[in-house]
Amino acid sequence: MNQERVLTGDRVTGKLHLGHYVGTLKNRTQLQHKYDTFIMLADVQALTTHFHQPGLIRKHLREIVLDYLAAGIDPGRATIFVQSMIPEIAELTQFYSMFVTVNSLRHNPTIKSEAQSGGGDEMYYGFLGYPVSQAADITFCKATIIPVGEDQLPLIELTRKVVRRFNELYRPVLSLPRALVGDTPRLVGTDGSAKMSKSLGNAILLDSSREEVELKMRKAVTDPSRVRKGDPGHPEICPVYAYHRCFRAEGAEEIGEECRKGLIGCAKCKRRAVEAIAELLEPMAERRAYYAARPGDVDDLLMSGTNRARAIARETMLEVREAMGLDYFKTGFPG
């Protein structure tokens, strides 16, 4: 593999939003022109929390593909594939689980947070092993660049430990990945929460109409100390100002200064933010409409990407089995 490979993706739990765009999607559209880019639809990992709703995962899968294409992912440059259709990922997960301790998983920030919230005693095996599964996602195609939000950094570090451990135990087969955090690793939610999230209902979806963006922005929280229009504000704590910095960077400083001096009201500030977000989403809506009208083409690109990912996964597993001494007959393996 001469060109470095990027691996990224999303759990198939619903449509994507602006937080996904600034956190990783924008990066992906740029990286696809420089690296061999793989984008995974993580339907198996979605089952860790949605195992009782497989119908929703099936529905969301194509919606997310449309989000990718709308955001500017080029299926001619990026390989989009379905996680559950690469059985080698499950095989790698099993092998890695033999030398990853339960204690290290329980101390992973994501797992630890779930346990502290009261689910520790009833935690499912699949959720506990989520970081191991993610290590398999990254290494099956020997990806070396992993675009992530800052909250995913501990998971990447565990993958690096898995790679080092495997290469030490057997022989150097796996590539050591590194994280690539975007310029805006975390986008604040419209309700002021630290992170925009579908589950919290504080997100602006990528397929939002202008009217939907306006509705979300009207309800968005602002600086609580501003009671009247002329009151001086504190833009650094205002979610709306965070959107200005992300989506209309050229005029953000001016907006911030006007806010601090009480020269602009929150309503006008929100309207300007709506303009910037609508300008970003408008070309996405056009690309989405093009592919939505061609569902057969969407399925074809998914199958093509999945077939390519599967072929690479087979090659990796041949090397892994040989390194582990599990290539008993030297004739490959069925399937």
GROMACS .gro file of C-alpha atoms in nm:
model
  335
    1MET     CA    1   0.000   0.000   0.000
    2ASN     CA    2   0.186   0.308  -0.125
    3GLN     CA    3  -0.077   0.567  -0.035
    4GLU     CA    4  -0.169   0.617   0.330
    5ARG     CA    5  -0.517   0.501   0.415
    6VAL     CA    6  -0.786   0.689   0.609
    7LEU     CA    7  -1.058   0.506   0.801
    8THR     CA    8  -1.357   0.688   0.940
    9GLY     CA    9  -1.731   0.633   0.974
   10ASP     CA   10  -2.044   0.667   1.180
   11ARG     CA   11  -2.270   0.449   1.389
   12VAL     CA   12  -2.595   0.392   1.201
   13THR     CA   13  -2.824   0.549   1.459
   14GLY     CA   14  -2.976   0.840   1.269
   15LYS     CA   15  -2.918   1.126   1.029
   16LEU     CA   16  -2.602   1.335   1.060
   17HIS     CA   17  -2.592   1.696   1.182
   18LEU     CA   18  -2.368   2.004   1.178
   19GLY     CA   19  -2.161   1.863   1.464
   20HIS     CA   20  -2.069   1.566   1.247
   21TYR     CA   21  -1.989   1.800   0.959
   22VAL     CA   22  -1.744   2.024   1.145
   23GLY     CA   23  -1.606   1.733   1.350
   24THR     CA   24  -1.521   1.487   1.071
   25LEU     CA   25  -1.723   1.522   0.750
   26LYS     CA   26  -1.554   1.841   0.635
   27ASN     CA   27  -1.219   1.676   0.698
   28ARG     CA   28  -1.321   1.371   0.499
   29THR     CA   29  -1.413   1.573   0.191
   30GLN     CA   30  -1.060   1.717   0.193
   31LEU     CA   31  -0.874   1.399   0.284
   32GLN     CA   32  -1.035   1.195   0.005
   33HIS     CA   33  -0.829   1.391  -0.248
   34LYS     CA   34  -0.501   1.305  -0.073
   35TYR     CA   35  -0.545   0.961   0.083
   36ASP     CA   36  -0.708   0.625   0.011
   37THR     CA   37  -1.023   0.696   0.211
   38PHE     CA   38  -1.251   0.431   0.367
   39ILE     CA   39  -1.582   0.536   0.524
   40MET     CA   40  -1.764   0.276   0.733
   41LEU     CA   41  -2.135   0.250   0.805
   42ALA     CA   42  -2.101   0.104   1.156
   43ASP     CA   43  -2.425  -0.095   1.175
   44VAL     CA   44  -2.282  -0.361   1.407
   45GLN     CA   45  -2.166  -0.100   1.656
   46ALA     CA   46  -2.509   0.059   1.636
   47LEU     CA   47  -2.646  -0.267   1.774
   48THR     CA   48  -2.463  -0.205   2.103
   49THR     CA   49  -2.742   0.039   2.189
   50HIS     CA   50  -3.009  -0.037   1.926
   51PHE     CA   51  -3.006  -0.418   1.915
   52HIS     CA   52  -3.380  -0.421   1.978
   53GLN     CA   53  -3.447  -0.186   1.682
   54PRO     CA   54  -3.279  -0.338   1.375
   55GLY     CA   55  -3.547  -0.186   1.152
   56LEU     CA   56  -3.429   0.162   1.245
   57ILE     CA   57  -3.070   0.074   1.158
   58ARG     CA   58  -3.184  -0.052   0.819
   59LYS     CA   59  -3.372   0.275   0.761
   60HIS     CA   60  -3.091   0.502   0.874
   61LEU     CA   61  -2.820   0.331   0.669
   62ARG     CA   62  -2.919   0.486   0.336
   63GLU     CA   63  -3.004   0.819   0.499
   64ILE     CA   64  -2.647   0.845   0.623
   65VAL     CA   65  -2.510   0.755   0.279
   66LEU     CA   66  -2.714   1.046   0.139
   67ASP     CA   67  -2.564   1.269   0.410
   68TYR     CA   68  -2.215   1.163   0.299
   69LEU     CA   69  -2.285   1.231  -0.067
   70ALA     CA   70  -2.459   1.560   0.011
   71ALA     CA   71  -2.160   1.677   0.218
   72GLY     CA   72  -1.928   1.619  -0.076
   73ILE     CA   73  -1.798   1.265  -0.037
   74ASP     CA   74  -1.707   1.141  -0.386
   75PRO     CA   75  -1.778   0.767  -0.430
   76GLY     CA   76  -1.516   0.769  -0.705
   77ARG     CA   77  -1.251   0.863  -0.448
   78ALA     CA   78  -1.382   0.724  -0.119
   79THR     CA   79  -1.477   0.365  -0.041
   80ILE     CA   80  -1.809   0.359   0.146
   81PHE     CA   81  -1.884   0.017   0.297
   82VAL     CA   82  -2.113  -0.165   0.541
   83GLN     CA   83  -1.946  -0.298   0.855
   84SER     CA   84  -2.164  -0.607   0.900
   85MET     CA   85  -2.082  -0.724   0.547
   86ILE     CA   86  -1.711  -0.758   0.635
   87PRO     CA   87  -1.701  -1.074   0.850
   88GLU     CA   88  -1.322  -1.041   0.884
   89ILE     CA   89  -1.383  -0.746   1.118
   90ALA     CA   90  -1.570  -0.978   1.355
   91GLU     CA   91  -1.288  -1.232   1.327
   92LEU     CA   92  -1.026  -0.971   1.415
   93THR     CA   93  -1.239  -0.854   1.707
   94GLN     CA   94  -1.238  -1.210   1.841
   95PHE     CA   95  -0.861  -1.244   1.808
   96TYR     CA   96  -0.791  -0.907   1.975
   97SER     CA   97  -1.028  -0.985   2.262
   98MET     CA   98  -0.790  -1.263   2.369
   99PHE     CA   99  -0.527  -1.014   2.486
  100VAL     CA  100  -0.726  -0.702   2.582
  101THR     CA  101  -0.810  -0.702   2.954
  102VAL     CA  102  -1.155  -0.632   3.093
  103ASN     CA  103  -0.997  -0.384   3.334
  104SER     CA  104  -0.858  -0.174   3.047
  105LEU     CA  105  -1.202  -0.168   2.887
  106ARG     CA  106  -1.377  -0.065   3.206
  107HIS     CA  107  -1.133   0.227   3.242
  108ASN     CA  108  -1.199   0.350   2.891
  109PRO     CA  109  -1.375   0.690   2.934
  110THR     CA  110  -1.674   0.591   2.719
  111ILE     CA  111  -1.729   0.261   2.900
  112LYS     CA  112  -1.652   0.414   3.240
  113SER     CA  113  -1.914   0.685   3.188
  114GLU     CA  114  -2.178   0.421   3.108
  115ALA     CA  115  -2.087   0.218   3.416
  116GLN     CA  116  -2.100   0.523   3.646
  117SER     CA  117  -2.445   0.616   3.513
  118GLY     CA  118  -2.578   0.295   3.664
  119GLY     CA  119  -2.542   0.047   3.383
  120GLY     CA  120  -2.225  -0.122   3.503
  121ASP     CA  121  -2.385  -0.438   3.640
  122GLU     CA  122  -2.616  -0.475   3.341
  123MET     CA  123  -2.365  -0.374   3.073
  124TYR     CA  124  -2.383  -0.592   2.766
  125TYR     CA  125  -2.077  -0.781   2.644
  126GLY     CA  126  -2.096  -0.608   2.306
  127PHE     CA  127  -2.090  -0.263   2.460
  128LEU     CA  128  -1.802  -0.347   2.691
  129GLY     CA  129  -1.607  -0.472   2.391
  130TYR     CA  130  -1.688  -0.171   2.173
  131PRO     CA  131  -1.326  -0.041   2.181
  132VAL     CA  132  -1.197  -0.381   2.068
  133SER     CA  133  -1.443  -0.385   1.780
  134GLN     CA  134  -1.330  -0.037   1.681
  135ALA     CA  135  -0.968  -0.153   1.680
  136ALA     CA  136  -1.069  -0.421   1.431
  137ASP     CA  137  -1.252  -0.162   1.219
  138ILE     CA  138  -0.936   0.044   1.192
  139THR     CA  139  -0.684  -0.234   1.138
  140PHE     CA  140  -0.864  -0.463   0.892
  141CYS     CA  141  -0.762  -0.226   0.612
  142LYS     CA  142  -0.437  -0.110   0.778
  143ALA     CA  143  -0.559   0.247   0.811
  144THR     CA  144  -0.303   0.492   0.950
  145ILE     CA  145  -0.506   0.816   0.965
  146ILE     CA  146  -0.825   0.827   1.174
  147PRO     CA  147  -1.025   1.154   1.166
  148VAL     CA  148  -1.211   1.179   1.497
  149GLY     CA  149  -1.366   1.417   1.747
  150GLU     CA  150  -1.168   1.477   2.065
  151ASP     CA  151  -1.399   1.247   2.263
  152GLN     CA  152  -1.278   0.953   2.052
  153LEU     CA  153  -0.908   0.996   2.129
  154PRO     CA  154  -0.902   0.733   2.411
  155LEU     CA  155  -1.045   0.476   2.169
  156ILE     CA  156  -0.771   0.547   1.918
  157GLU     CA  157  -0.509   0.511   2.188
  158LEU     CA  158  -0.648   0.167   2.278
  159THR     CA  159  -0.624   0.068   1.911
  160ARG     CA  160  -0.259   0.172   1.910
  161LYS     CA  161  -0.200  -0.049   2.214
  162VAL     CA  162  -0.372  -0.341   2.040
  163VAL     CA  163  -0.155  -0.297   1.731
  164ARG     CA  164   0.166  -0.281   1.934
  165ARG     CA  165   0.067  -0.586   2.137
  166PHE     CA  166  -0.023  -0.793   1.831
  167ASN     CA  167   0.296  -0.701   1.646
  168GLU     CA  168   0.504  -0.787   1.954
  169LEU     CA  169   0.328  -1.118   2.020
  170TYR     CA  170   0.341  -1.245   1.663
  171ARG     CA  171   0.515  -1.035   1.396
  172PRO     CA  172   0.474  -0.684   1.252
  173VAL     CA  173   0.164  -0.711   1.037
  174LEU     CA  174  -0.063  -0.429   1.152
  175SER     CA  175  -0.016  -0.057   1.085
  176LEU     CA  176  -0.006   0.188   1.376
  177PRO     CA  177  -0.285   0.446   1.334
  178ARG     CA  178  -0.283   0.808   1.445
  179ALA     CA  179  -0.576   1.038   1.523
  180LEU     CA  180  -0.654   1.348   1.322
  181VAL     CA  181  -0.873   1.595   1.511
  182GLY     CA  182  -1.057   1.861   1.309
  183ASP     CA  183  -1.029   2.237   1.360
  184THR     CA  184  -1.362   2.228   1.548
  185PRO     CA  185  -1.346   1.898   1.737
  186ARG     CA  186  -1.674   1.962   1.919
  187LEU     CA  187  -1.971   2.182   1.824
  188VAL     CA  188  -2.191   2.313   2.103
  189GLY     CA  189  -2.561   2.221   2.093
  190THR     CA  190  -2.839   2.475   2.038
  191ASP     CA  191  -2.942   2.428   2.402
  192GLY     CA  192  -2.595   2.522   2.525
  193SER     CA  193  -2.489   2.163   2.596
  194ALA     CA  194  -2.122   2.092   2.541
  195LYS     CA  195  -2.193   1.877   2.238
  196MET     CA  196  -2.448   1.878   1.957
  197SER     CA  197  -2.631   1.545   1.979
  198LYS     CA  198  -2.921   1.374   1.805
  199SER     CA  199  -3.031   1.210   2.130
  200LEU     CA  200  -3.047   1.546   2.312
  201GLY     CA  201  -3.254   1.708   2.037
  202ASN     CA  202  -3.013   2.002   2.018
  203ALA     CA  203  -2.879   1.935   1.669
  204ILE     CA  204  -2.932   2.092   1.327
  205LEU     CA  205  -2.952   1.806   1.077
  206LEU     CA  206  -2.769   1.825   0.747
  207ASP     CA  207  -3.094   1.773   0.556
  208SER     CA  208  -3.268   2.062   0.737
  209SER     CA  209  -3.466   2.309   0.530
  210ARG     CA  210  -3.413   2.681   0.586
  211GLU     CA  211  -3.738   2.690   0.783
  212GLU     CA  212  -3.616   2.411   1.011
  213VAL     CA  213  -3.286   2.592   1.068
  214GLU     CA  214  -3.474   2.911   1.157
  215LEU     CA  215  -3.693   2.723   1.404
  216LYS     CA  216  -3.392   2.566   1.575
  217MET     CA  217  -3.213   2.898   1.592
  218ARG     CA  218  -3.512   3.083   1.736
  219LYS     CA  219  -3.509   2.836   2.025
  220ALA     CA  220  -3.130   2.840   2.063
  221VAL     CA  221  -3.002   2.967   2.398
  222THR     CA  222  -2.782   3.278   2.410
  223ASP     CA  223  -2.589   3.472   2.673
  224PRO     CA  224  -2.821   3.462   2.981
  225SER     CA  225  -2.683   3.794   3.106
  226ARG     CA  226  -2.831   3.983   2.809
  227VAL     CA  227  -3.179   4.087   2.921
  228ARG     CA  228  -3.217   4.386   2.686
  229LYS     CA  229  -3.086   4.442   2.335
  230GLY     CA  230  -2.834   4.704   2.442
  231ASP     CA  231  -2.684   4.497   2.724
  232PRO     CA  232  -2.317   4.408   2.666
  233GLY     CA  233  -2.279   4.039   2.586
  234HIS     CA  234  -2.027   3.760   2.631
  235PRO     CA  235  -2.006   3.585   2.293
  236GLU     CA  236  -1.753   3.330   2.415
  237ILE     CA  237  -2.030   3.154   2.612
  238CYS     CA  238  -2.300   3.186   2.344
  239PRO     CA  239  -2.376   2.885   2.117
  240VAL     CA  240  -2.494   3.116   1.838
  241TYR     CA  241  -2.156   3.288   1.831
  242ALA     CA  242  -1.989   2.945   1.808
  243TYR     CA  243  -2.188   2.891   1.488
  244HIS     CA  244  -2.069   3.226   1.352
  245ARG     CA  245  -1.709   3.120   1.409
  246CYS     CA  246  -1.770   2.789   1.231
  247PHE     CA  247  -1.985   2.897   0.940
  248ARG     CA  248  -1.910   3.264   0.872
  249ALA     CA  249  -1.553   3.298   0.994
  250GLU     CA  250  -1.482   3.620   0.801
  251GLY     CA  251  -1.742   3.820   0.993
  252ALA     CA  252  -1.730   3.639   1.326
  253GLU     CA  253  -1.494   3.881   1.499
  254GLU     CA  254  -1.712   4.175   1.398
  255ILE     CA  255  -2.021   4.002   1.536
  256GLY     CA  256  -1.838   3.928   1.861
  257GLU     CA  257  -1.729   4.287   1.903
  258GLU     CA  258  -2.081   4.419   1.834
  259CYS     CA  259  -2.217   4.175   2.092
  260ARG     CA  260  -1.968   4.284   2.357
  261LYS     CA  261  -2.068   4.648   2.302
  262GLY     CA  262  -2.439   4.575   2.296
  263LEU     CA  263  -2.468   4.699   1.935
  264ILE     CA  264  -2.646   4.390   1.803
  265GLY     CA  265  -2.942   4.205   1.951
  266CYS     CA  266  -2.967   3.829   1.981
  267ALA     CA  267  -3.249   3.808   1.723
  268LYS     CA  268  -3.041   3.981   1.455
  269CYS     CA  269  -2.737   3.775   1.551
  270LYS     CA  270  -2.941   3.457   1.506
  271ARG     CA  271  -3.070   3.569   1.165
  272ARG     CA  272  -2.714   3.619   1.044
  273ALA     CA  273  -2.622   3.274   1.170
  274VAL     CA  274  -2.921   3.126   0.987
  275GLU     CA  275  -2.797   3.288   0.664
  276ALA     CA  276  -2.454   3.132   0.705
  277ILE     CA  277  -2.589   2.785   0.786
  278ALA     CA  278  -2.842   2.799   0.502
  279GLU     CA  279  -2.562   2.895   0.262
  280LEU     CA  280  -2.370   2.585   0.371
  281LEU     CA  281  -2.668   2.350   0.347
  282GLU     CA  282  -2.809   2.472   0.013
  283PRO     CA  283  -2.561   2.290  -0.215
  284MET     CA  284  -2.590   1.985   0.009
  285ALA     CA  285  -2.965   1.979  -0.056
  286GLU     CA  286  -2.903   1.981  -0.431
  287ARG     CA  287  -2.659   1.690  -0.416
  288ARG     CA  288  -2.891   1.499  -0.182
  289ALA     CA  289  -3.185   1.542  -0.420
  290TYR     CA  290  -2.976   1.412  -0.710
  291TYR     CA  291  -2.884   1.087  -0.533
  292ALA     CA  292  -3.220   1.046  -0.358
  293ALA     CA  293  -3.378   1.029  -0.703
  294ARG     CA  294  -3.134   0.748  -0.798
  295PRO     CA  295  -3.159   0.484  -0.521
  296GLY     CA  296  -3.021   0.217  -0.751
  297ASP     CA  297  -2.699   0.415  -0.796
  298VAL     CA  298  -2.669   0.453  -0.419
  299ASP     CA  299  -2.702   0.078  -0.368
  300ASP     CA  300  -2.447   0.012  -0.645
  301LEU     CA  301  -2.185   0.239  -0.487
  302LEU     CA  302  -2.247   0.075  -0.149
  303MET     CA  303  -2.200  -0.273  -0.293
  304SER     CA  304  -1.893  -0.168  -0.489
  305GLY     CA  305  -1.734  -0.012  -0.180
  306THR     CA  306  -1.821  -0.309   0.039
  307ASN     CA  307  -1.675  -0.554  -0.215
  308ARG     CA  308  -1.348  -0.359  -0.224
  309ALA     CA  309  -1.332  -0.346   0.157
  310ARG     CA  310  -1.400  -0.721   0.176
  311ALA     CA  311  -1.118  -0.800  -0.068
  312ILE     CA  312  -0.870  -0.598   0.140
  313ALA     CA  313  -1.000  -0.758   0.461
  314ARG     CA  314  -0.930  -1.104   0.318
  315GLU     CA  315  -0.572  -1.004   0.239
  316THR     CA  316  -0.519  -0.872   0.592
  317MET     CA  317  -0.663  -1.187   0.750
  318LEU     CA  318  -0.431  -1.409   0.547
  319GLU     CA  319  -0.138  -1.217   0.696
  320VAL     CA  320  -0.287  -1.220   1.046
  321ARG     CA  321  -0.351  -1.595   1.040
  322GLU     CA  322  -0.003  -1.664   0.908
  323ALA     CA  323   0.152  -1.445   1.179
  324MET     CA  324  -0.049  -1.627   1.448
  325GLY     CA  325   0.031  -1.971   1.305
  326LEU     CA  326  -0.334  -2.038   1.221
  327ASP     CA  327  -0.276  -2.099   0.850
  328TYR     CA  328  -0.282  -2.476   0.893
  329PHE     CA  329  -0.323  -2.582   0.532
  330LYS     CA  330  -0.154  -2.294   0.345
  331THR     CA  331  -0.447  -2.280   0.104
  332GLY     CA  332  -0.628  -1.980   0.240
  333PHE     CA  333  -0.970  -2.026   0.396
  334PRO     CA  334  -1.319  -2.077   0.257
  335GLY     CA  335  -1.570  -1.806   0.178
   0.00000   0.00000   0.00000
